[in-house]
Short mmCIF file of C-alpha atoms in Angstrom, two decimals:
data_model
loop_
_atom_site.label_atom_id
_atom_site.label_comp_id
_atom_site.label_asym_id
_atom_site.label_seq_id
_atom_site.Cartn_x
_atom_site.Cartn_y
_atom_site.Cartn_z
CA MET I 35 1.96 138.24 -69.04
CA ASN I 36 0.68 135.31 -67.54
CA PRO I 37 2.10 135.66 -69.72
CA TYR I 38 1.73 133.53 -71.54
CA GLU I 39 11.90 109.24 -76.60
CA THR I 40 13.99 110.86 -76.75
CA GLU I 41 11.44 111.76 -79.06
CA PRO I 42 12.11 114.58 -81.57
CA ALA I 43 9.82 117.50 -81.63
CA PRO I 44 7.00 117.31 -84.13
CA HIS I 45 7.74 118.26 -87.53
CA GLY I 46 5.33 120.90 -87.26
CA ALA I 47 6.74 122.72 -84.06
CA ASP I 48 8.89 125.11 -86.40
CA GLU I 49 6.05 126.04 -88.44
CA ASP I 50 3.83 126.65 -85.31
CA GLY I 51 6.32 129.07 -83.81
CA HIS I 52 6.26 131.09 -86.96
CA ARG I 53 2.43 131.68 -86.92
CA LEU I 54 1.25 134.33 -85.32
CA VAL I 55 -1.65 132.54 -83.79
CA GLY I 56 1.13 129.56 -82.78
CA SER I 57 1.42 128.58 -78.94
CA VAL I 58 5.32 128.23 -79.52
CA ALA I 59 7.51 130.96 -78.36
CA ASP I 60 9.80 132.50 -81.12
CA GLY I 61 13.06 134.73 -80.15
CA GLU I 62 10.49 138.01 -79.94
CA ASP I 63 8.15 136.20 -77.49
CA THR I 64 11.04 135.31 -75.15
CA ALA I 65 12.38 138.90 -75.14
CA VAL I 66 8.92 140.33 -74.37
CA GLU I 67 7.69 137.67 -71.73
CA ALA I 68 10.67 138.34 -69.72
CA ALA I 69 9.55 142.05 -69.03
CA LEU I 70 5.67 140.81 -69.11
CA ARG I 71 5.76 137.98 -66.35
CA PRO I 72 4.20 138.37 -62.87
CA LYS I 73 6.86 137.93 -59.91
CA GLU I 74 4.50 136.24 -57.32
CA LEU I 75 1.25 134.65 -57.06
CA GLY I 76 -0.65 137.19 -56.33
CA GLU I 77 -0.16 138.73 -59.96
CA PHE I 78 -0.77 135.73 -62.00
CA ILE I 79 -3.91 135.85 -63.73
CA GLY I 80 -5.96 132.71 -64.48
CA GLN I 81 -5.35 129.08 -63.39
CA GLU I 82 -7.20 129.68 -59.94
CA LYS I 83 -7.04 125.96 -58.94
CA VAL I 84 -3.47 125.51 -59.64
CA ARG I 85 -2.45 128.61 -58.07
CA ALA I 86 -4.49 128.05 -54.95
CA GLN I 87 -3.02 124.24 -54.82
CA LEU I 88 0.45 125.67 -55.23
CA ASP I 89 0.20 128.41 -52.72
CA LEU I 90 -0.81 125.99 -49.67
CA VAL I 91 2.65 124.15 -51.16
CA LEU I 92 4.63 127.05 -50.79
CA LYS I 93 3.33 128.28 -47.53
CA ALA I 94 3.54 125.08 -45.70
CA ALA I 95 7.11 124.34 -46.97
CA ARG I 96 8.06 127.75 -45.79
CA ALA I 97 6.43 127.23 -42.43
CA ARG I 98 8.59 124.34 -41.97
CA GLY I 99 11.55 125.82 -43.09
CA ALA I 100 12.05 123.17 -46.05
CA THR I 101 12.23 122.86 -49.66
CA ALA I 102 9.25 122.70 -51.60
CA ASP I 103 8.06 119.32 -53.06
CA HIS I 104 8.63 118.67 -56.70
CA VAL I 105 6.06 120.15 -58.94
CA LEU I 106 5.13 118.78 -62.25
CA LEU I 107 3.47 121.19 -64.70
CA SER I 108 1.60 119.96 -67.58
CA GLY I 109 -0.57 121.83 -70.27
CA ALA I 110 -0.13 123.04 -73.71
CA PRO I 111 2.72 125.67 -74.78
CA GLY I 112 2.05 129.53 -73.54
CA LEU I 113 0.09 128.64 -70.88
CA GLY I 114 2.52 129.80 -68.23
CA LYS I 115 4.32 127.23 -67.03
CA THR I 116 7.77 128.58 -67.27
CA THR I 117 6.52 132.02 -65.53
CA LEU I 118 5.20 129.72 -62.80
CA SER I 119 8.51 127.76 -62.02
CA MET I 120 9.98 131.35 -61.45
CA ILE I 121 7.24 132.50 -59.05
CA ILE I 122 8.07 129.31 -57.33
CA ALA I 123 11.72 130.24 -56.82
CA ALA I 124 11.09 133.67 -55.86
CA GLU I 125 8.23 132.70 -53.30
CA MET I 126 10.94 130.31 -52.01
CA GLU I 127 13.48 133.12 -52.15
CA ALA I 128 15.74 130.61 -53.90
CA PRO I 129 17.49 130.83 -57.30
CA ILE I 130 16.53 129.38 -59.81
CA ARG I 131 18.51 126.75 -63.02
CA ILE I 132 16.80 126.49 -66.31
CA THR I 133 17.39 123.68 -68.65
CA SER I 134 15.16 121.48 -71.13
CA GLY I 135 14.81 117.87 -71.54
CA PRO I 136 16.50 117.60 -75.28
CA ALA I 137 19.70 119.15 -73.53
CA ILE I 138 19.99 116.31 -71.64
CA GLN I 139 21.10 113.55 -73.53
CA HIS I 140 23.41 111.33 -71.13
CA ALA I 141 23.10 110.85 -67.64
CA GLY I 142 26.69 112.96 -67.18
CA ASP I 143 25.01 116.08 -68.33
CA LEU I 144 22.13 115.98 -65.45
CA ALA I 145 24.98 114.72 -62.85
CA ALA I 146 26.89 118.05 -63.76
CA ILE I 147 23.63 119.94 -63.51
CA LEU I 148 22.80 118.24 -60.18
CA SER I 149 26.41 118.17 -58.67
CA SER I 150 26.24 121.99 -58.73
CA LEU I 151 23.01 123.06 -57.19
CA GLN I 152 22.87 125.07 -54.20
CA GLU I 153 20.68 123.96 -51.14
CA GLY I 154 16.95 124.86 -51.79
CA GLU I 155 17.71 125.90 -55.23
CA VAL I 156 15.00 125.77 -57.86
CA LEU I 157 15.85 123.41 -61.17
CA PHE I 158 13.19 123.94 -63.86
CA LEU I 159 13.17 121.29 -66.61
CA ASP I 160 11.39 122.40 -69.41
CA GLU I 161 9.94 119.46 -72.13
CA ILE I 162 10.87 116.95 -69.13
CA HIS I 163 9.57 114.20 -71.73
CA ARG I 164 12.09 114.19 -74.11
CA MET I 165 14.97 113.44 -71.59
CA SER I 166 17.12 110.87 -72.30
CA ARG I 167 16.07 107.50 -70.41
CA PRO I 168 19.77 107.08 -68.57
CA ALA I 169 19.25 110.90 -67.33
CA GLU I 170 15.85 110.06 -66.19
CA GLU I 171 17.11 107.01 -64.28
CA MET I 172 19.43 108.94 -62.79
CA LEU I 173 16.85 111.54 -61.63
CA TYR I 174 14.44 108.94 -59.80
CA MET I 175 17.30 108.59 -57.44
CA ALA I 176 17.98 112.54 -57.38
CA MET I 177 14.67 113.40 -56.66
CA GLU I 178 13.75 110.72 -53.86
CA ASP I 179 16.92 110.52 -52.15
CA PHE I 180 19.12 113.64 -53.18
CA ARG I 181 21.72 111.34 -54.52
CA VAL I 182 23.39 110.16 -57.61
CA ASP I 183 25.68 107.64 -58.52
CA VAL I 184 28.59 108.73 -60.67
CA ILE I 185 30.47 106.31 -62.90
CA VAL I 186 34.04 106.53 -63.25
CA GLY I 187 35.37 104.55 -65.57
CA LYS I 188 34.57 101.85 -68.18
CA GLY I 189 34.15 97.95 -68.33
CA PRO I 190 34.56 95.73 -65.49
CA GLY I 191 36.72 98.15 -63.65
CA ALA I 192 33.79 101.29 -63.56
CA THR I 193 32.96 102.05 -60.08
CA ALA I 194 30.05 103.99 -58.68
CA ILE I 195 30.65 106.88 -56.51
CA PRO I 196 28.19 108.03 -54.41
CA LEU I 197 27.41 111.71 -54.73
CA GLU I 198 25.27 113.67 -51.89
CA LEU I 199 23.11 116.29 -53.30
CA PRO I 200 21.62 119.52 -51.14
CA PRO I 201 17.71 119.36 -50.77
CA PHE I 202 16.43 121.07 -54.17
CA THR I 203 13.12 121.34 -55.84
CA LEU I 204 12.76 120.09 -59.45
CA VAL I 205 9.87 121.75 -61.54
CA GLY I 206 9.17 120.16 -64.47
CA ALA I 207 7.17 121.30 -67.34
CA THR I 208 5.60 119.09 -70.43
CA THR I 209 3.02 119.48 -72.95
CA ARG I 210 2.68 115.65 -72.97
CA ALA I 211 2.11 114.09 -69.78
CA GLY I 212 1.26 110.90 -70.97
CA LEU I 213 4.70 110.28 -72.08
CA LEU I 214 6.19 110.41 -68.67
CA PRO I 215 7.10 107.14 -67.11
CA PRO I 216 4.77 106.60 -64.09
CA PRO I 217 7.88 106.18 -62.01
CA LEU I 218 8.98 109.64 -62.61
CA ARG I 219 5.41 111.28 -62.17
CA ASP I 220 5.16 109.41 -58.90
CA ARG I 221 7.98 111.17 -57.59
CA PHE I 222 6.66 114.66 -57.71
CA GLY I 223 4.69 115.88 -54.88
CA PHE I 224 2.11 118.32 -56.64
CA THR I 225 0.96 118.00 -60.28
CA GLY I 226 -0.89 120.97 -61.57
CA HIS I 227 -2.45 120.53 -65.20
CA MET I 228 -2.72 124.30 -66.58
CA GLU I 229 -6.08 124.71 -68.62
CA PHE I 230 -6.67 126.93 -71.41
CA TYR I 231 -7.99 130.48 -70.63
CA GLY I 232 -11.58 131.56 -70.81
CA PRO I 233 -12.28 135.24 -72.61
CA ALA I 234 -12.37 137.10 -69.34
CA GLU I 235 -9.12 135.74 -67.92
CA LEU I 236 -7.39 136.73 -71.32
CA GLU I 237 -8.88 140.21 -71.31
CA ARG I 238 -7.34 141.10 -67.83
CA VAL I 239 -3.90 139.50 -69.34
CA VAL I 240 -4.43 142.18 -72.30
CA HIS I 241 -4.97 144.90 -70.11
CA ARG I 242 -2.11 144.12 -67.93
CA SER I 243 0.39 143.39 -70.70
CA ALA I 244 -1.19 146.84 -72.35
CA ARG I 245 -0.32 148.61 -69.21
CA LEU I 246 3.24 147.44 -69.20
CA LEU I 247 3.53 147.85 -72.91
CA ASP I 248 2.38 151.70 -72.32
CA VAL I 249 -0.49 151.13 -74.76
CA GLU I 250 -3.82 152.80 -74.49
CA ILE I 251 -6.54 150.41 -75.00
CA ASP I 252 -10.20 150.11 -73.99
CA THR I 253 -12.45 147.16 -73.16
CA GLU I 254 -14.09 146.41 -75.98
CA GLY I 255 -10.64 146.35 -77.54
CA ALA I 256 -9.05 143.76 -75.41
CA ALA I 257 -11.98 141.59 -75.52
CA GLU I 258 -11.51 141.59 -79.36
CA ILE I 259 -8.05 140.49 -78.80
CA ALA I 260 -8.70 138.16 -76.27
CA GLY I 261 -11.52 136.58 -78.32
CA ARG I 262 -9.09 135.32 -81.01
CA SER I 263 -6.34 134.50 -78.66
CA ARG I 264 -7.17 130.67 -78.49
CA GLY I 265 -7.20 130.52 -74.73
CA THR I 266 -3.91 131.21 -74.76
CA PRO I 267 -1.65 134.39 -72.67
CA ARG I 268 0.97 134.16 -75.02
CA ILE I 269 -1.12 134.21 -78.27
CA ALA I 270 -2.88 137.47 -76.67
CA ASN I 271 0.37 139.07 -75.98
CA ARG I 272 1.67 138.44 -79.55
CA LEU I 273 -1.69 139.79 -80.89
CA LEU I 274 -1.57 142.75 -78.77
CA ARG I 275 2.02 144.06 -79.95
CA ARG I 276 1.06 143.43 -83.81
CA VAL I 277 -2.23 145.51 -82.68
CA ARG I 278 -0.22 148.11 -81.69
CA ASP I 279 1.91 148.32 -84.39
CA TYR I 280 -1.32 149.00 -86.53
CA ALA I 281 -2.66 151.81 -84.19
CA GLN I 282 0.49 153.38 -84.10
CA VAL I 283 1.03 153.73 -88.05
CA LYS I 284 -2.82 153.80 -89.12
CA ALA I 285 -4.18 155.36 -85.95
CA ASP I 286 -3.61 157.47 -83.10
CA GLY I 287 -1.75 154.76 -81.22
CA ALA I 288 -5.24 154.11 -78.84
CA VAL I 289 -6.74 150.67 -79.47
CA ASP I 290 -10.43 149.99 -79.71
CA ARG I 291 -12.75 147.03 -81.11
CA GLU I 292 -12.51 148.75 -84.69
CA ILE I 293 -9.17 149.22 -84.95
CA ALA I 294 -8.23 146.00 -83.36
CA SER I 295 -10.44 144.09 -85.70
CA ALA I 296 -8.98 145.99 -88.66
CA ALA I 297 -5.29 145.13 -87.20
CA LEU I 298 -6.07 141.53 -86.99
CA ALA I 299 -7.77 141.26 -90.41
CA VAL I 300 -4.47 142.55 -91.99
CA TYR I 301 -2.81 139.62 -90.26
CA GLU I 302 -5.37 136.95 -91.55
CA VAL I 303 -6.58 135.95 -87.98
CA ASP I 304 -10.31 136.10 -88.02
CA ALA I 305 -12.80 136.08 -85.19
CA ARG I 306 -12.45 132.61 -83.97
CA GLY I 307 -8.88 132.90 -83.95
CA LEU I 308 -8.00 131.14 -87.40
CA ASP I 309 -5.31 131.72 -89.49
CA ARG I 310 -4.89 131.49 -93.22
CA LEU I 311 -3.57 127.47 -92.44
CA ASP I 312 -6.70 126.85 -90.54
CA ARG I 313 -8.74 128.31 -93.15
CA SER I 314 -7.25 126.37 -95.85
CA VAL I 315 -7.76 123.00 -94.36
CA LEU I 316 -11.33 123.72 -93.85
CA GLU I 317 -11.86 125.40 -97.12
CA ALA I 318 -9.99 122.16 -98.59
CA LEU I 319 -12.26 119.93 -96.72
CA LEU I 320 -15.45 121.80 -97.36
CA LYS I 321 -14.90 122.69 -100.96
CA LEU I 322 -13.37 120.27 -102.31
CA PHE I 323 -14.39 117.05 -100.64
CA GLY I 324 -17.82 117.77 -99.47
CA GLY I 325 -17.24 117.90 -95.97
CA GLY I 326 -15.47 114.56 -95.50
CA PRO I 327 -14.53 112.10 -94.63
CA VAL I 328 -11.13 112.51 -96.21
CA GLY I 329 -7.84 110.99 -95.59
CA LEU I 330 -5.14 113.12 -93.71
CA SER I 331 -2.59 112.57 -96.64
CA THR I 332 -5.17 113.71 -99.31
CA LEU I 333 -5.91 116.58 -97.43
CA SER I 334 -2.49 117.35 -96.99
CA VAL I 335 -1.74 117.36 -100.73
CA ALA I 336 -4.71 119.32 -101.43
CA VAL I 337 -3.55 122.25 -98.82
CA GLY I 338 0.13 122.07 -99.94
CA GLU I 339 1.47 121.48 -96.63
CA GLU I 340 3.25 118.52 -95.02
CA ARG I 341 0.99 115.80 -93.54
CA GLU I 342 3.11 116.67 -90.01
CA THR I 343 1.93 120.24 -90.68
CA VAL I 344 -1.63 119.98 -91.07
CA GLU I 345 -1.75 117.02 -88.05
CA GLU I 346 0.43 118.76 -85.33
CA VAL I 347 -0.10 122.69 -86.17
CA ALA I 348 -3.57 123.14 -87.85
CA GLU I 349 -6.07 120.21 -86.74
CA PRO I 350 -5.27 120.30 -82.80
CA PHE I 351 -7.25 123.82 -82.64
CA LEU I 352 -9.85 122.95 -85.14
CA VAL I 353 -10.60 119.91 -83.42
CA ARG I 354 -10.84 121.97 -80.10
CA GLU I 355 -12.94 124.11 -81.56
CA GLY I 356 -15.60 121.66 -82.75
CA LEU I 357 -14.87 122.72 -86.43
CA LEU I 358 -13.17 119.39 -87.46
CA ALA I 359 -13.70 115.83 -86.54
CA ARG I 360 -10.95 112.96 -86.56
CA THR I 361 -12.97 109.93 -87.48
CA PRO I 362 -11.81 106.10 -88.59
CA PRO I 363 -12.87 106.77 -92.19
CA GLY I 364 -10.98 110.45 -92.18
CA ARG I 365 -11.55 113.81 -91.23
CA VAL I 366 -14.95 115.33 -91.24
CA ALA I 367 -16.27 119.07 -91.19
CA THR I 368 -18.72 119.28 -88.45
CA PRO I 369 -21.51 121.64 -88.79
CA ALA I 370 -20.09 124.39 -87.02
CA ALA I 371 -17.26 124.37 -89.73
CA TRP I 372 -19.99 125.21 -92.72
CA ALA I 373 -21.41 127.79 -90.50
CA HIS I 374 -18.20 129.75 -89.85
CA LEU I 375 -17.02 129.61 -93.56
CA GLY I 376 -20.79 130.75 -94.40
CA LEU I 377 -20.90 127.53 -96.49
CA THR I 378 -24.04 125.37 -97.15
CA PRO I 379 -23.33 121.78 -96.29
CA PRO I 380 -24.41 119.62 -99.07
CA ARG I 381 -27.27 116.88 -98.69
CA GLN I 382 -25.26 113.83 -99.25
CA VAL I 383 -20.97 113.71 -99.08
CA PRO I 384 -20.51 111.98 -102.21
CA GLY I 385 -19.42 108.44 -101.52
CA GLY I 386 -20.57 108.39 -98.37
CA PRO I 387 -23.39 109.03 -95.53
CA GLY I 388 -24.67 112.59 -95.49
CA GLN I 389 -23.87 114.95 -92.80
CA GLY I 390 -26.87 114.58 -90.79
CA ASP I 391 -26.08 110.68 -90.57
CA LEU I 392 -22.65 111.63 -89.52
CA PHE I 393 -23.49 113.65 -86.73
CA ALA I 394 -26.72 111.90 -85.76
CA GLY I 395 -26.93 110.44 -82.18
#
């Protein structure tokens, strides 16, 4: 695969993790991704700019005989941030320690991790934007001066004992870079933003994963899976596994376009990667409200889902695909949404401007 305040996780995160087209990893994904992850930058598919820049950073560090600069990777889930962190450790021939922001709720939690690091070790901190503020402030000094002050005692008698740390490389990963305070962002020597993948790159991901999973697949079958993967390698690999299951039960095990299309129809993933939840939101918006505008709460009730699920789980992809727009009066369907569901837009939205007026100019 490519494989792929303390703010609470969005309410819809759990729902996203249980969707076939959800970008959050579930238990099965975690196990499979370990086997599919590339081990070096040359094997990593996609993210050409980030790979090229990171390659320079790592080669320069090795030439100097020094630890690599701290690295911040941002982007949506499933694009390969964890994989790149492991590649950084492999390229630097260093061990890696993996933890996450939500697991570090106190400065003492971070101090315990930092004090046990070996020289040159890579510390991967996932969801770094969800780390507690006291731990965050301790991290500033650790990243810049390789030192932390451990507080011993309480009240007026408390004393700060400086603790020297061996040089290490912090790799932070975040899906919401805007939540990181500037002092923390400024301490990273390299920042890379992970982009969504194009169809051709996802086809390469599918072919590579199929080879590792011993799945026979042709070019058209891989293209069919890639086209429904929402630009995300993790989703492409998950769809490949479900198509593999279908091919083994319903066919001879080989995957072509027809088998891939039939398998994904069973799992209700359409040609653009929309699933049942996505289509139910669009159908309610188009059929019940004439394309909008309609408020989020009203739309959520019509769909029978929590407001947070519609807003955090369904809408981001629909907006990115140009099927739905968030406007001040409410949610509005675009002409592409009408076309995708094979419906004809009304000339006039009840109680509002016509569709043509909404998208004029």
